[in-house]
Amino acid sequence: MLTALLGVAALAVPGQGVAHAAGYDGLIDLAPSNADAEAIGGLDPRLPTDPAVLGTALSSARADGIAPVRYSALLHQYWLARGAEASGIDLATWDPNAGLIANATVVDRVYENYGRYQRERAELYWSGMAGMAGGSFAAGFWDLDMGRTVLDVDAIHALGNSVASSIRGLPAEALSLLPSDVRTLATIGPSITAEDVDWYQKRLLMMQKHIYFDMVPMHEAYLNGGRAAVEEFAAARLLDDNARIAWEGVFSGTKSGYSDALFRMASREQNQIIADQWDTTSAARDGVGRALTYATTVAAQPSVPGSRSAGKAAPLSVTGYIDGRKLRLRAPLPGFNWADRKPRWEYIVSDIAPSYQRLVETRPGEMHAILAMPFRDFVDTQRVVRRIPDLVRDLSTGWELVQAQ
């Protein structure tokens, strides 16, 4: 804490009186109205989006000895605007509700920027993983059918029909063993509409923006202001204990510290920042949310080398009693839905994050080569639609109902 206070003091030397008050009038003591990033623009419409204007106001607040907790929204918006400017994103017009086509370039630049942080600073493991894993996430956005965004409607119909066909081949008594998500995909998947998927993509765009709002400001501050700039975030109460410990790992100069920061920041991203938004998305539209979140869990192939698809990492295997017999049902499907907190985190912590850690620590050249690729080219290698015929075939085989021991 002493280090944090000294770091902030260096950034906030009191000036003479309160001569600069007009520079930040109306920009302190704010509770941001767009903290979840679901609307157009930055954290709050009362805050400017021009980093130069924000920087002037922030300097005035520091010079006048305003407590960092009072200018926390201003500080957050300043580094968010700096990050957006460096990313080539117009913060003022960034609107996830405008849909995919309007945001296609923004989607690219979000992940390119994460990769930039990792390429420029070897210790920033989380940002490299985010940029690389974003390849498979973004690929779904560009799987188009006749100009419609779909994570593709026809592909979802095919997945739903394939699962439904396989279920029809099971003995009637085995249906009780099927998890609800499998039944939902089989019954609702074939009737998913373009409007359903448009809604789902907008939900994903909101989550992407929310992660950016949280992670980019602190990373941009670190890149430009070092430890003292991050400690100002802590003094402004923008970092909780987990985030402070994560940054201590970054400051440590050790691979073990960088690795610890990777897992802590991934946990912040998935278990704090967007966890509620996943809950809301999966529960919406009378089963459509569950069908779409499970369909994309089935179809996704993480773009981090060495990581496995959800169906390979955690295949569906359920056991139950039917007519007094203990039976096990196995299927070539994921045993979880990505939208659910606990299994999503277990998958990340056991597969995707360790795969990235191994890549960055043992094959840094490969990591740099992937992150240096033009992002659209990288995404093209991850397109789900290219794999749909093979995926549908795979889903039609490997179903097994056996006597359990």
mmCIF file of N, CA and C in Angstrom, residues 176-177 319-327:
data_model
loop_
_atom_site.group_PDB
_atom_site.id
_atom_site.type_symbol
_atom_site.label_atom_id
_atom_site.label_comp_id
_atom_site.label_asym_id
_atom_site.label_seq_id
_atom_site.Cartn_x
_atom_site.Cartn_y
_atom_site.Cartn_z
ATOM 1 N N SER A 176 -34.207 -40.229 -20.905
ATOM 2 C CA SER A 176 -34.192 -39.591 -19.584
ATOM 3 C C SER A 176 -32.778 -39.256 -19.126
ATOM 4 N N LEU A 177 -31.777 -39.888 -19.736
ATOM 5 C CA LEU A 177 -30.388 -39.626 -19.348
ATOM 6 C C LEU A 177 -29.823 -38.368 -20.015
ATOM 7 N N THR A 319 -24.489 -41.140 -16.411
ATOM 8 C CA THR A 319 -24.853 -42.458 -15.883
ATOM 9 C C THR A 319 -26.163 -42.347 -15.111
ATOM 10 N N GLY A 320 -27.003 -43.354 -15.258
ATOM 11 C CA GLY A 320 -28.257 -43.356 -14.526
ATOM 12 C C GLY A 320 -28.891 -44.735 -14.521
ATOM 13 N N TYR A 321 -29.918 -44.887 -13.723
ATOM 14 C CA TYR A 321 -30.615 -46.170 -13.608
ATOM 15 C C TYR A 321 -31.898 -46.139 -14.440
ATOM 16 N N ILE A 322 -32.074 -47.160 -15.249
ATOM 17 C CA ILE A 322 -33.268 -47.323 -16.065
ATOM 18 C C ILE A 322 -33.757 -48.762 -15.881
ATOM 19 N N ASP A 323 -34.972 -48.900 -15.394
ATOM 20 C CA ASP A 323 -35.541 -50.234 -15.158
ATOM 21 C C ASP A 323 -34.614 -51.093 -14.298
ATOM 22 N N GLY A 324 -34.003 -50.459 -13.299
ATOM 23 C CA GLY A 324 -33.139 -51.193 -12.388
ATOM 24 C C GLY A 324 -31.741 -51.450 -12.904
ATOM 25 N N ARG A 325 -31.465 -51.056 -14.134
ATOM 26 C CA ARG A 325 -30.123 -51.257 -14.700
ATOM 27 C C ARG A 325 -29.341 -49.944 -14.675
ATOM 28 N N LYS A 326 -28.045 -50.036 -14.321
ATOM 29 C CA LYS A 326 -27.189 -48.859 -14.339
ATOM 30 C C LYS A 326 -26.566 -48.742 -15.726
ATOM 31 N N LEU A 327 -26.901 -47.649 -16.436
ATOM 32 C CA LEU A 327 -26.451 -47.454 -17.807
ATOM 33 C C LEU A 327 -25.627 -46.169 -17.919
#
